[in-house]
């Protein structure tokens, strides 16, 4: 077989497909054609050496914001992602029914990154024009419009987004969650994603209204009524049972939702996130403490989460939720040829959480090369 591109000699790690070991990856026509111990380089139009590095599927970020406040990363989204190994991202409810056409226009005309989106239960989506959030006033809720937007845009929309917390919802009860779940049912029983931080209501009282496949995002925030309740010592049994029943817990770093002490306790108790995401915005990409998905992955690596588990939760797991199972987030032959070549660099690296706590890691993940749909999209300059 004549390959368009061969990635040679890297340590392939694709937990979703069960691939692990030093192998070559052959690409033809934008698809993975073969993964084997040795693919003849003379049969390739181009060969990229990955010797000494890891070869992952292109990373998938389940929670980021392309059009927060009507702009943010916007048409510059590719610039913030391609150097990080991320080829696929989910916009987590930046737009609602009234603002969705703006998101659609930006994605259709200016962004090469593969994107899908949750639609906000609020018609106006997430805006920064007022102190109160998008659902602080009940008239902003648009369940019919949200469901209609999802059904009319099946190539892009995958579910309903609700942000729950102080000044974010019209009442501090389970009613906003129940309305979001009914909206998801109207849209064809799609998932709903609930942002929850510093909740006035205990988490178990809210997740009891969610279905398997629904998502609790920001699960490692260190504020009130999180996965460890008010005591913040042990993961609540209701949370453990919900995860076992199929509720997805997403870490979504963000600017105020990622506490090292909470992470350390949760991991020590065996509570791992189902997906690893960033909640990336332009501000957190430029000024931290998020920076990018590899940095979030590095933080979990520092606290003892195995690399293979981290890669799975940043590739195959979010890809499945986004409707890309078997085609994105994997190196299985036939999948889209999205590949990320990574270095795990040894050294001394200061990492900060969202509450100002700092740890010093001995290893850090760096993207060396990003390949999307079979084409080299980014190569790290020598010496960086």
mmCIF file of C-alpha atoms in Angstrom:
data_model
loop_
_atom_site.group_PDB
_atom_site.id
_atom_site.type_symbol
_atom_site.label_atom_id
_atom_site.label_comp_id
_atom_site.label_asym_id
_atom_site.label_seq_id
_atom_site.Cartn_x
_atom_site.Cartn_y
_atom_site.Cartn_z
ATOM 1 C CA UNK A 1 0.000 0.000 0.000
ATOM 2 C CA UNK A 2 1.204 3.489 -0.816
ATOM 3 C CA UNK A 3 0.671 5.860 2.109
ATOM 4 C CA UNK A 4 0.244 9.612 1.979
ATOM 5 C CA UNK A 5 1.898 9.884 5.391
ATOM 6 C CA UNK A 6 3.584 7.500 7.803
ATOM 7 C CA UNK A 7 4.188 8.392 11.439
ATOM 8 C CA UNK A 8 7.142 6.184 12.252
ATOM 9 C CA UNK A 9 8.555 4.620 15.390
ATOM 10 C CA UNK A 10 6.456 6.259 18.107
ATOM 11 C CA UNK A 11 4.927 4.725 21.222
ATOM 12 C CA UNK A 12 1.310 4.409 20.122
ATOM 13 C CA UNK A 13 -1.188 4.848 22.964
ATOM 14 C CA UNK A 14 -4.826 4.558 21.965
ATOM 15 C CA UNK A 15 -6.798 3.174 24.921
ATOM 16 C CA UNK A 16 -10.088 3.381 23.036
ATOM 17 C CA UNK A 17 -8.880 0.942 20.394
ATOM 18 C CA UNK A 18 -6.649 -1.102 22.687
ATOM 19 C CA UNK A 19 -3.510 -0.101 20.776
ATOM 20 C CA UNK A 20 -0.255 0.168 22.707
ATOM 21 C CA UNK A 21 3.377 -0.273 21.662
ATOM 22 C CA UNK A 22 6.051 1.009 19.317
ATOM 23 C CA UNK A 23 4.322 1.089 15.940
ATOM 24 C CA UNK A 24 3.955 3.024 12.710
ATOM 25 C CA UNK A 25 0.724 4.723 11.699
ATOM 26 C CA UNK A 26 -0.094 4.858 7.984
ATOM 27 C CA UNK A 27 -2.514 7.406 6.531
ATOM 28 C CA UNK A 28 -4.274 7.424 3.161
ATOM 29 C CA UNK A 29 -6.871 9.925 1.977
ATOM 30 C CA UNK A 30 -7.294 11.572 5.368
ATOM 31 C CA UNK A 31 -8.035 8.252 7.113
ATOM 32 C CA UNK A 32 -6.022 5.884 9.268
ATOM 33 C CA UNK A 33 -5.109 3.044 6.910
ATOM 34 C CA UNK A 34 -2.843 0.865 9.038
ATOM 35 C CA UNK A 35 -1.186 0.600 12.462
ATOM 36 C CA UNK A 36 1.608 -1.966 12.558
ATOM 37 C CA UNK A 37 5.103 -2.538 13.979
ATOM 38 C CA UNK A 38 6.695 -1.566 10.676
ATOM 39 C CA UNK A 39 5.299 0.144 7.603
ATOM 40 C CA UNK A 40 7.828 0.613 4.843
ATOM 41 C CA UNK A 41 8.752 4.307 4.728
ATOM 42 C CA UNK A 42 9.659 4.069 1.050
ATOM 43 C CA UNK A 43 5.973 3.534 0.275
ATOM 44 C CA UNK A 44 5.027 6.888 1.880
ATOM 45 C CA UNK A 45 4.913 10.287 0.229
ATOM 46 C CA UNK A 46 6.015 11.737 3.575
ATOM 47 C CA UNK A 47 7.348 10.233 6.787
ATOM 48 C CA UNK A 48 7.246 11.926 10.184
ATOM 49 C CA UNK A 49 9.506 10.419 12.828
ATOM 50 C CA UNK A 50 7.923 9.978 16.261
ATOM 51 C CA UNK A 51 10.822 8.034 17.725
ATOM 52 C CA UNK A 52 11.079 8.695 21.456
ATOM 53 C CA UNK A 53 7.634 10.247 21.610
ATOM 54 C CA UNK A 54 4.055 9.136 22.231
ATOM 55 C CA UNK A 55 1.517 8.915 19.437
ATOM 56 C CA UNK A 56 -2.025 9.638 20.647
ATOM 57 C CA UNK A 57 -5.249 10.107 18.745
ATOM 58 C CA UNK A 58 -5.970 13.793 18.203
ATOM 59 C CA UNK A 59 -7.214 15.166 21.508
ATOM 60 C CA UNK A 60 -10.907 15.862 22.050
ATOM 61 C CA UNK A 61 -11.941 18.670 24.433
ATOM 62 C CA UNK A 62 -15.528 18.169 25.609
ATOM 63 C CA UNK A 63 -15.885 21.590 27.228
ATOM 64 C CA UNK A 64 -14.590 24.826 25.724
ATOM 65 C CA UNK A 65 -16.099 28.100 24.524
ATOM 66 C CA UNK A 66 -15.751 29.270 20.947
ATOM 67 C CA UNK A 67 -18.245 32.136 21.041
ATOM 68 C CA UNK A 68 -18.491 33.133 24.704
ATOM 69 C CA UNK A 69 -20.015 36.628 25.042
ATOM 70 C CA UNK A 70 -20.585 36.667 21.290
ATOM 71 C CA UNK A 71 -16.871 36.618 20.377
ATOM 72 C CA UNK A 72 -14.035 35.151 22.504
ATOM 73 C CA UNK A 73 -11.902 32.694 20.496
ATOM 74 C CA UNK A 74 -14.331 33.027 17.596
ATOM 75 C CA UNK A 75 -12.697 32.948 14.188
ATOM 76 C CA UNK A 76 -9.288 32.550 15.873
ATOM 77 C CA UNK A 77 -10.217 29.222 17.485
ATOM 78 C CA UNK A 78 -7.732 27.212 15.401
ATOM 79 C CA UNK A 79 -4.857 29.381 16.621
ATOM 80 C CA UNK A 80 -5.631 28.531 20.242
ATOM 81 C CA UNK A 81 -5.962 24.782 19.689
ATOM 82 C CA UNK A 82 -3.815 23.327 16.920
ATOM 83 C CA UNK A 83 -0.516 23.688 18.813
ATOM 84 C CA UNK A 84 -1.987 21.679 21.728
ATOM 85 C CA UNK A 85 -2.773 18.411 19.922
ATOM 86 C CA UNK A 86 -6.510 19.176 20.016
ATOM 87 C CA UNK A 87 -8.362 18.506 16.777
ATOM 88 C CA UNK A 88 -11.940 18.317 18.071
ATOM 89 C CA UNK A 89 -13.784 20.481 20.582
ATOM 90 C CA UNK A 90 -17.271 20.865 21.992
ATOM 91 C CA UNK A 91 -18.620 24.348 22.627
ATOM 92 C CA UNK A 92 -20.343 24.038 26.001
ATOM 93 C CA UNK A 93 -23.378 26.263 25.624
ATOM 94 C CA UNK A 94 -21.903 29.594 24.582
ATOM 95 C CA UNK A 95 -24.935 30.162 22.365
ATOM 96 C CA UNK A 96 -28.660 29.837 22.941
ATOM 97 C CA UNK A 97 -31.475 29.720 20.422
ATOM 98 C CA UNK A 98 -31.276 33.461 19.670
ATOM 99 C CA UNK A 99 -27.497 33.611 19.312
ATOM 100 C CA UNK A 100 -26.860 30.224 17.707
ATOM 101 C CA UNK A 101 -26.788 31.590 14.109
ATOM 102 C CA UNK A 102 -23.681 33.570 15.065
ATOM 103 C CA UNK A 103 -21.925 30.432 16.280
ATOM 104 C CA UNK A 104 -22.980 28.556 13.148
ATOM 105 C CA UNK A 105 -21.601 31.332 10.913
ATOM 106 C CA UNK A 106 -18.224 31.411 12.677
ATOM 107 C CA UNK A 107 -17.831 27.627 12.555
ATOM 108 C CA UNK A 108 -18.940 27.284 8.932
ATOM 109 C CA UNK A 109 -16.718 30.051 7.599
ATOM 110 C CA UNK A 110 -13.720 30.546 9.853
ATOM 111 C CA UNK A 111 -12.869 27.429 11.901
ATOM 112 C CA UNK A 112 -11.153 24.232 10.743
ATOM 113 C CA UNK A 113 -11.169 22.611 14.189
ATOM 114 C CA UNK A 114 -13.895 19.948 14.315
ATOM 115 C CA UNK A 115 -16.613 21.399 16.553
ATOM 116 C CA UNK A 116 -19.922 20.305 18.008
ATOM 117 C CA UNK A 117 -21.980 22.195 20.557
ATOM 118 C CA UNK A 118 -24.391 22.134 23.445
ATOM 119 C CA UNK A 119 -27.157 24.733 23.097
ATOM 120 C CA UNK A 120 -27.852 26.868 26.156
ATOM 121 C CA UNK A 121 -31.289 26.607 27.734
ATOM 122 C CA UNK A 122 -31.224 30.421 27.827
ATOM 123 C CA UNK A 123 -32.086 32.061 24.514
ATOM 124 C CA UNK A 124 -29.291 34.612 24.908
ATOM 125 C CA UNK A 125 -26.541 32.112 25.751
ATOM 126 C CA UNK A 126 -23.609 33.061 27.968
ATOM 127 C CA UNK A 127 -23.041 36.815 27.910
ATOM 128 C CA UNK A 128 -20.876 39.162 29.936
ATOM 129 C CA UNK A 129 -23.163 42.158 29.744
ATOM 130 C CA UNK A 130 -24.698 41.826 33.193
ATOM 131 C CA UNK A 131 -23.739 40.706 36.695
ATOM 132 C CA UNK A 132 -26.471 38.067 36.685
ATOM 133 C CA UNK A 133 -26.269 34.971 34.508
ATOM 134 C CA UNK A 134 -28.224 34.002 31.438
ATOM 135 C CA UNK A 135 -30.991 32.241 33.401
ATOM 136 C CA UNK A 136 -31.227 34.512 36.427
ATOM 137 C CA UNK A 137 -34.492 35.757 34.894
ATOM 138 C CA UNK A 138 -36.931 33.027 33.928
ATOM 139 C CA UNK A 139 -38.161 34.754 30.725
ATOM 140 C CA UNK A 140 -34.724 34.097 29.198
ATOM 141 C CA UNK A 141 -35.401 30.349 29.289
ATOM 142 C CA UNK A 142 -36.401 29.051 25.865
ATOM 143 C CA UNK A 143 -36.944 25.289 26.032
ATOM 144 C CA UNK A 144 -38.860 25.098 22.755
ATOM 145 C CA UNK A 145 -36.313 27.218 20.895
ATOM 146 C CA UNK A 146 -33.414 25.268 22.382
ATOM 147 C CA UNK A 147 -34.933 21.929 21.365
ATOM 148 C CA UNK A 148 -35.780 23.238 17.905
ATOM 149 C CA UNK A 149 -32.214 24.527 17.395
ATOM 150 C CA UNK A 150 -30.788 21.116 18.301
ATOM 151 C CA UNK A 151 -33.175 19.241 15.999
ATOM 152 C CA UNK A 152 -32.589 21.612 13.069
ATOM 153 C CA UNK A 153 -28.780 21.389 13.367
ATOM 154 C CA UNK A 154 -28.015 17.701 13.981
ATOM 155 C CA UNK A 155 -24.571 17.974 12.378
ATOM 156 C CA UNK A 156 -23.493 20.434 15.052
ATOM 157 C CA UNK A 157 -25.732 20.282 18.124
ATOM 158 C CA UNK A 158 -25.544 17.410 20.598
ATOM 159 C CA UNK A 159 -27.388 18.508 23.733
ATOM 160 C CA UNK A 160 -28.664 21.086 26.224
ATOM 161 C CA UNK A 161 -26.500 23.216 28.525
ATOM 162 C CA UNK A 162 -27.552 24.526 31.924
ATOM 163 C CA UNK A 163 -25.380 26.603 34.234
ATOM 164 C CA UNK A 164 -26.483 26.214 37.865
ATOM 165 C CA UNK A 165 -25.152 28.344 40.683
ATOM 166 C CA UNK A 166 -25.534 31.680 42.496
ATOM 167 C CA UNK A 167 -27.126 34.326 40.248
ATOM 168 C CA UNK A 168 -27.191 31.859 37.353
ATOM 169 C CA UNK A 169 -30.717 30.440 37.696
ATOM 170 C CA UNK A 170 -34.101 31.968 38.488
ATOM 171 C CA UNK A 171 -34.656 29.854 41.582
ATOM 172 C CA UNK A 172 -32.511 27.676 43.818
ATOM 173 C CA UNK A 173 -34.349 24.396 43.465
ATOM 174 C CA UNK A 174 -34.341 21.410 41.149
ATOM 175 C CA UNK A 175 -36.746 23.148 38.732
ATOM 176 C CA UNK A 176 -34.041 24.488 36.364
ATOM 177 C CA UNK A 177 -32.532 20.981 36.122
ATOM 178 C CA UNK A 178 -35.921 19.421 35.448
ATOM 179 C CA UNK A 179 -36.639 21.999 32.728
ATOM 180 C CA UNK A 180 -33.270 21.355 31.081
ATOM 181 C CA UNK A 181 -33.937 17.602 31.167
ATOM 182 C CA UNK A 182 -37.411 18.064 29.618
ATOM 183 C CA UNK A 183 -35.832 20.206 26.916
ATOM 184 C CA UNK A 184 -33.316 17.459 26.171
ATOM 185 C CA UNK A 185 -36.218 15.009 25.909
ATOM 186 C CA UNK A 186 -38.004 17.320 23.462
ATOM 187 C CA UNK A 187 -34.882 17.479 21.325
ATOM 188 C CA UNK A 188 -34.814 13.695 20.926
ATOM 189 C CA UNK A 189 -33.553 12.570 24.321
ATOM 190 C CA UNK A 190 -30.134 14.139 23.855
ATOM 191 C CA UNK A 191 -27.703 14.646 26.774
ATOM 192 C CA UNK A 192 -27.847 17.635 29.045
ATOM 193 C CA UNK A 193 -24.730 19.158 30.568
ATOM 194 C CA UNK A 194 -25.038 20.844 33.960
ATOM 195 C CA UNK A 195 -22.380 23.319 35.064
ATOM 196 C CA UNK A 196 -22.464 23.371 38.841
ATOM 197 C CA UNK A 197 -20.224 25.344 41.182
ATOM 198 C CA UNK A 198 -20.905 26.774 44.635
ATOM 199 C CA UNK A 199 -24.444 25.445 44.447
ATOM 200 C CA UNK A 200 -27.055 26.657 46.960
ATOM 201 C CA UNK A 201 -28.594 23.169 46.653
ATOM 202 C CA UNK A 202 -26.833 19.873 47.512
ATOM 203 C CA UNK A 203 -25.655 18.031 44.413
ATOM 204 C CA UNK A 204 -27.631 14.802 45.103
ATOM 205 C CA UNK A 205 -30.893 16.775 44.977
ATOM 206 C CA UNK A 206 -30.028 17.865 41.430
ATOM 207 C CA UNK A 207 -28.450 14.785 39.876
ATOM 208 C CA UNK A 208 -31.459 12.661 40.814
ATOM 209 C CA UNK A 209 -33.252 14.417 37.941
ATOM 210 C CA UNK A 210 -30.558 13.542 35.390
ATOM 211 C CA UNK A 211 -30.378 10.500 33.118
ATOM 212 C CA UNK A 212 -27.487 8.188 32.220
ATOM 213 C CA UNK A 213 -25.441 9.996 29.595
ATOM 214 C CA UNK A 214 -26.091 13.414 31.126
ATOM 215 C CA UNK A 215 -23.008 15.322 32.252
ATOM 216 C CA UNK A 216 -22.015 17.065 35.476
ATOM 217 C CA UNK A 217 -19.223 19.441 34.528
ATOM 218 C CA UNK A 218 -16.660 21.143 36.837
ATOM 219 C CA UNK A 219 -16.684 18.107 39.137
ATOM 220 C CA UNK A 220 -13.429 19.123 40.891
ATOM 221 C CA UNK A 221 -14.329 22.637 42.019
ATOM 222 C CA UNK A 222 -13.578 23.241 45.692
ATOM 223 C CA UNK A 223 -16.684 25.252 46.518
ATOM 224 C CA UNK A 224 -19.973 24.483 48.247
ATOM 225 C CA UNK A 225 -22.083 21.410 47.533
ATOM 226 C CA UNK A 226 -19.740 19.663 45.146
ATOM 227 C CA UNK A 227 -19.029 15.960 44.806
ATOM 228 C CA UNK A 228 -17.935 15.860 48.485
ATOM 229 C CA UNK A 229 -20.795 17.939 49.843
ATOM 230 C CA UNK A 230 -20.188 20.562 52.501
ATOM 231 C CA UNK A 231 -17.717 18.473 54.497
ATOM 232 C CA UNK A 232 -15.343 18.137 51.517
ATOM 233 C CA UNK A 233 -13.751 14.966 52.867
ATOM 234 C CA UNK A 234 -15.288 12.023 51.023
ATOM 235 C CA UNK A 235 -17.013 11.640 47.668
ATOM 236 C CA UNK A 236 -20.740 11.379 48.334
ATOM 237 C CA UNK A 237 -22.248 7.928 47.909
ATOM 238 C CA UNK A 238 -24.950 9.444 45.695
ATOM 239 C CA UNK A 239 -22.224 10.764 43.395
ATOM 240 C CA UNK A 240 -20.460 7.401 43.227
ATOM 241 C CA UNK A 241 -23.765 5.674 42.496
ATOM 242 C CA UNK A 242 -24.641 8.240 39.823
ATOM 243 C CA UNK A 243 -21.332 7.690 38.060
ATOM 244 C CA UNK A 244 -21.824 3.924 38.174
ATOM 245 C CA UNK A 245 -25.305 4.419 36.713
ATOM 246 C CA UNK A 246 -23.910 6.328 33.741
ATOM 247 C CA UNK A 247 -23.938 9.990 34.739
ATOM 248 C CA UNK A 248 -20.778 11.511 33.258
ATOM 249 C CA UNK A 249 -18.507 13.589 35.509
ATOM 250 C CA UNK A 250 -16.343 16.016 33.531
ATOM 251 C CA UNK A 251 -13.494 17.917 35.190
ATOM 252 C CA UNK A 252 -13.652 21.117 33.008
ATOM 253 C CA UNK A 253 -10.787 23.136 34.511
ATOM 254 C CA UNK A 254 -11.902 26.709 33.817
ATOM 255 C CA UNK A 255 -10.816 29.853 35.598
ATOM 256 C CA UNK A 256 -12.419 28.948 38.954
ATOM 257 C CA UNK A 257 -13.347 25.261 38.942
ATOM 258 C CA UNK A 258 -10.204 23.176 39.533
ATOM 259 C CA UNK A 259 -8.953 22.727 43.095
ATOM 260 C CA UNK A 260 -5.841 20.620 43.725
ATOM 261 C CA UNK A 261 -6.887 19.495 47.215
ATOM 262 C CA UNK A 262 -10.238 18.314 45.884
ATOM 263 C CA UNK A 263 -8.539 16.476 43.011
ATOM 264 C CA UNK A 264 -6.028 14.772 45.290
ATOM 265 C CA UNK A 265 -8.742 13.557 47.647
ATOM 266 C CA UNK A 266 -11.025 12.368 44.863
ATOM 267 C CA UNK A 267 -8.293 10.458 43.045
ATOM 268 C CA UNK A 268 -7.088 8.890 46.299
ATOM 269 C CA UNK A 269 -10.648 7.640 46.814
ATOM 270 C CA UNK A 270 -10.770 6.184 43.307
ATOM 271 C CA UNK A 271 -13.106 8.806 41.854
ATOM 272 C CA UNK A 272 -11.716 9.578 38.401
ATOM 273 C CA UNK A 273 -13.312 12.018 35.964
ATOM 274 C CA UNK A 274 -15.072 10.376 33.029
ATOM 275 C CA UNK A 275 -13.789 13.093 30.720
ATOM 276 C CA UNK A 276 -10.958 15.628 30.922
ATOM 277 C CA UNK A 277 -11.671 19.054 29.493
ATOM 278 C CA UNK A 278 -10.557 22.657 29.827
ATOM 279 C CA UNK A 279 -13.514 25.069 29.788
ATOM 280 C CA UNK A 280 -11.092 27.021 27.605
ATOM 281 C CA UNK A 281 -11.683 30.664 26.748
ATOM 282 C CA UNK A 282 -9.383 33.207 25.175
ATOM 283 C CA UNK A 283 -8.578 34.690 28.594
ATOM 284 C CA UNK A 284 -7.708 31.362 30.217
ATOM 285 C CA UNK A 285 -5.642 30.353 27.175
ATOM 286 C CA UNK A 286 -3.594 33.556 27.256
ATOM 287 C CA UNK A 287 -3.308 34.168 31.001
ATOM 288 C CA UNK A 288 -3.977 30.789 32.637
ATOM 289 C CA UNK A 289 -4.327 28.954 34.843
ATOM 290 C CA UNK A 290 -5.862 26.650 32.218
ATOM 291 C CA UNK A 291 -3.559 27.352 29.254
ATOM 292 C CA UNK A 292 -4.572 24.246 27.284
ATOM 293 C CA UNK A 293 -5.709 20.620 27.456
ATOM 294 C CA UNK A 294 -2.180 19.131 27.771
ATOM 295 C CA UNK A 295 -1.613 21.292 30.870
ATOM 296 C CA UNK A 296 -4.862 20.047 32.424
ATOM 297 C CA UNK A 297 -3.797 16.479 31.617
ATOM 298 C CA UNK A 298 -0.387 17.179 33.183
ATOM 299 C CA UNK A 299 -2.026 18.294 36.437
ATOM 300 C CA UNK A 300 -3.917 15.011 36.715
ATOM 301 C CA UNK A 301 -0.752 13.098 35.839
ATOM 302 C CA UNK A 302 1.029 14.846 38.707
ATOM 303 C CA UNK A 303 -1.603 13.618 41.173
ATOM 304 C CA UNK A 304 -1.093 10.025 40.131
ATOM 305 C CA UNK A 305 -3.676 9.398 37.429
ATOM 306 C CA UNK A 306 -2.193 6.872 34.954
ATOM 307 C CA UNK A 307 -1.280 8.342 31.568
ATOM 308 C CA UNK A 308 -3.316 5.739 29.688
ATOM 309 C CA UNK A 309 -6.428 6.627 31.697
ATOM 310 C CA UNK A 310 -5.801 10.314 31.039
ATOM 311 C CA UNK A 311 -5.473 9.778 27.286
ATOM 312 C CA UNK A 312 -8.673 7.730 27.159
ATOM 313 C CA UNK A 313 -10.597 10.519 28.899
ATOM 314 C CA UNK A 314 -9.224 13.120 26.498
ATOM 315 C CA UNK A 315 -9.850 11.113 23.314
ATOM 316 C CA UNK A 316 -12.223 8.146 23.032
ATOM 317 C CA UNK A 317 -14.540 9.010 25.937
ATOM 318 C CA UNK A 318 -15.447 12.559 24.859
ATOM 319 C CA UNK A 319 -15.546 11.480 21.201
ATOM 320 C CA UNK A 320 -18.254 8.938 22.070
ATOM 321 C CA UNK A 321 -20.332 11.580 23.850
ATOM 322 C CA UNK A 322 -20.020 13.880 20.838
ATOM 323 C CA UNK A 323 -21.240 11.169 18.450
ATOM 324 C CA UNK A 324 -17.828 10.422 16.971
ATOM 325 C CA UNK A 325 -17.229 6.940 18.369
ATOM 326 C CA UNK A 326 -14.900 5.000 16.075
ATOM 327 C CA UNK A 327 -14.202 7.975 13.796
ATOM 328 C CA UNK A 328 -12.519 10.527 16.095
ATOM 329 C CA UNK A 329 -10.421 10.037 19.216
ATOM 330 C CA UNK A 330 -8.963 6.762 17.943
ATOM 331 C CA UNK A 331 -6.222 5.458 15.647
ATOM 332 C CA UNK A 332 -8.285 2.478 14.549
ATOM 333 C CA UNK A 333 -8.035 1.917 10.769
ATOM 334 C CA UNK A 334 -10.895 3.686 9.033
ATOM 335 C CA UNK A 335 -11.026 6.558 11.528
ATOM 336 C CA UNK A 336 -10.317 10.154 10.591
ATOM 337 C CA UNK A 337 -6.559 10.644 10.577
ATOM 338 C CA UNK A 338 -6.323 12.917 13.609
ATOM 339 C CA UNK A 339 -3.045 12.243 15.398
ATOM 340 C CA UNK A 340 -1.134 14.018 18.162
ATOM 341 C CA UNK A 341 2.566 13.341 18.738
ATOM 342 C CA UNK A 342 3.484 14.108 22.355
ATOM 343 C CA UNK A 343 6.592 14.399 24.462
ATOM 344 C CA UNK A 344 6.502 13.723 28.193
ATOM 345 C CA UNK A 345 9.296 16.002 29.306
ATOM 346 C CA UNK A 346 11.091 15.532 32.627
ATOM 347 C CA UNK A 347 11.983 18.565 34.684
ATOM 348 C CA UNK A 348 10.512 20.927 37.259
ATOM 349 C CA UNK A 349 7.230 22.565 36.264
ATOM 350 C CA UNK A 350 5.112 24.816 38.464
ATOM 351 C CA UNK A 351 1.383 24.249 38.040
ATOM 352 C CA UNK A 352 -1.373 26.415 39.533
ATOM 353 C CA UNK A 353 -4.986 25.583 40.339
ATOM 354 C CA UNK A 354 -7.882 28.038 40.271
ATOM 355 C CA UNK A 355 -7.535 28.929 43.958
ATOM 356 C CA UNK A 356 -3.892 30.007 43.758
ATOM 357 C CA UNK A 357 -2.357 26.750 45.014
ATOM 358 C CA UNK A 358 0.886 25.712 43.321
ATOM 359 C CA UNK A 359 2.516 22.304 42.914
ATOM 360 C CA UNK A 360 5.757 21.397 41.211
ATOM 361 C CA UNK A 361 5.433 18.556 38.716
ATOM 362 C CA UNK A 362 8.325 16.393 37.550
ATOM 363 C CA UNK A 363 6.741 15.594 34.177
ATOM 364 C CA UNK A 364 4.824 17.688 31.675
ATOM 365 C CA UNK A 365 3.058 16.891 28.423
ATOM 366 C CA UNK A 366 4.051 18.864 25.324
ATOM 367 C CA UNK A 367 2.452 18.500 21.893
ATOM 368 C CA UNK A 368 5.118 18.049 19.225
ATOM 369 C CA UNK A 369 2.971 17.605 16.116
ATOM 370 C CA UNK A 370 -0.744 17.841 15.386
ATOM 371 C CA UNK A 371 -2.194 16.067 12.371
ATOM 372 C CA UNK A 372 -5.816 16.645 11.366
ATOM 373 C CA UNK A 373 -7.571 14.701 8.612
ATOM 374 C CA UNK A 374 -4.210 13.370 7.453
ATOM 375 C CA UNK A 375 -2.467 16.725 7.093
ATOM 376 C CA UNK A 376 0.222 18.133 9.361
ATOM 377 C CA UNK A 377 -1.516 21.040 11.087
ATOM 378 C CA UNK A 378 1.188 22.031 13.542
ATOM 379 C CA UNK A 379 4.856 21.197 14.228
ATOM 380 C CA UNK A 380 6.643 22.464 17.322
ATOM 381 C CA UNK A 381 9.753 24.469 16.338
ATOM 382 C CA UNK A 382 13.083 22.934 17.234
ATOM 383 C CA UNK A 383 14.286 23.941 20.675
ATOM 384 C CA UNK A 384 10.866 24.726 22.148
#
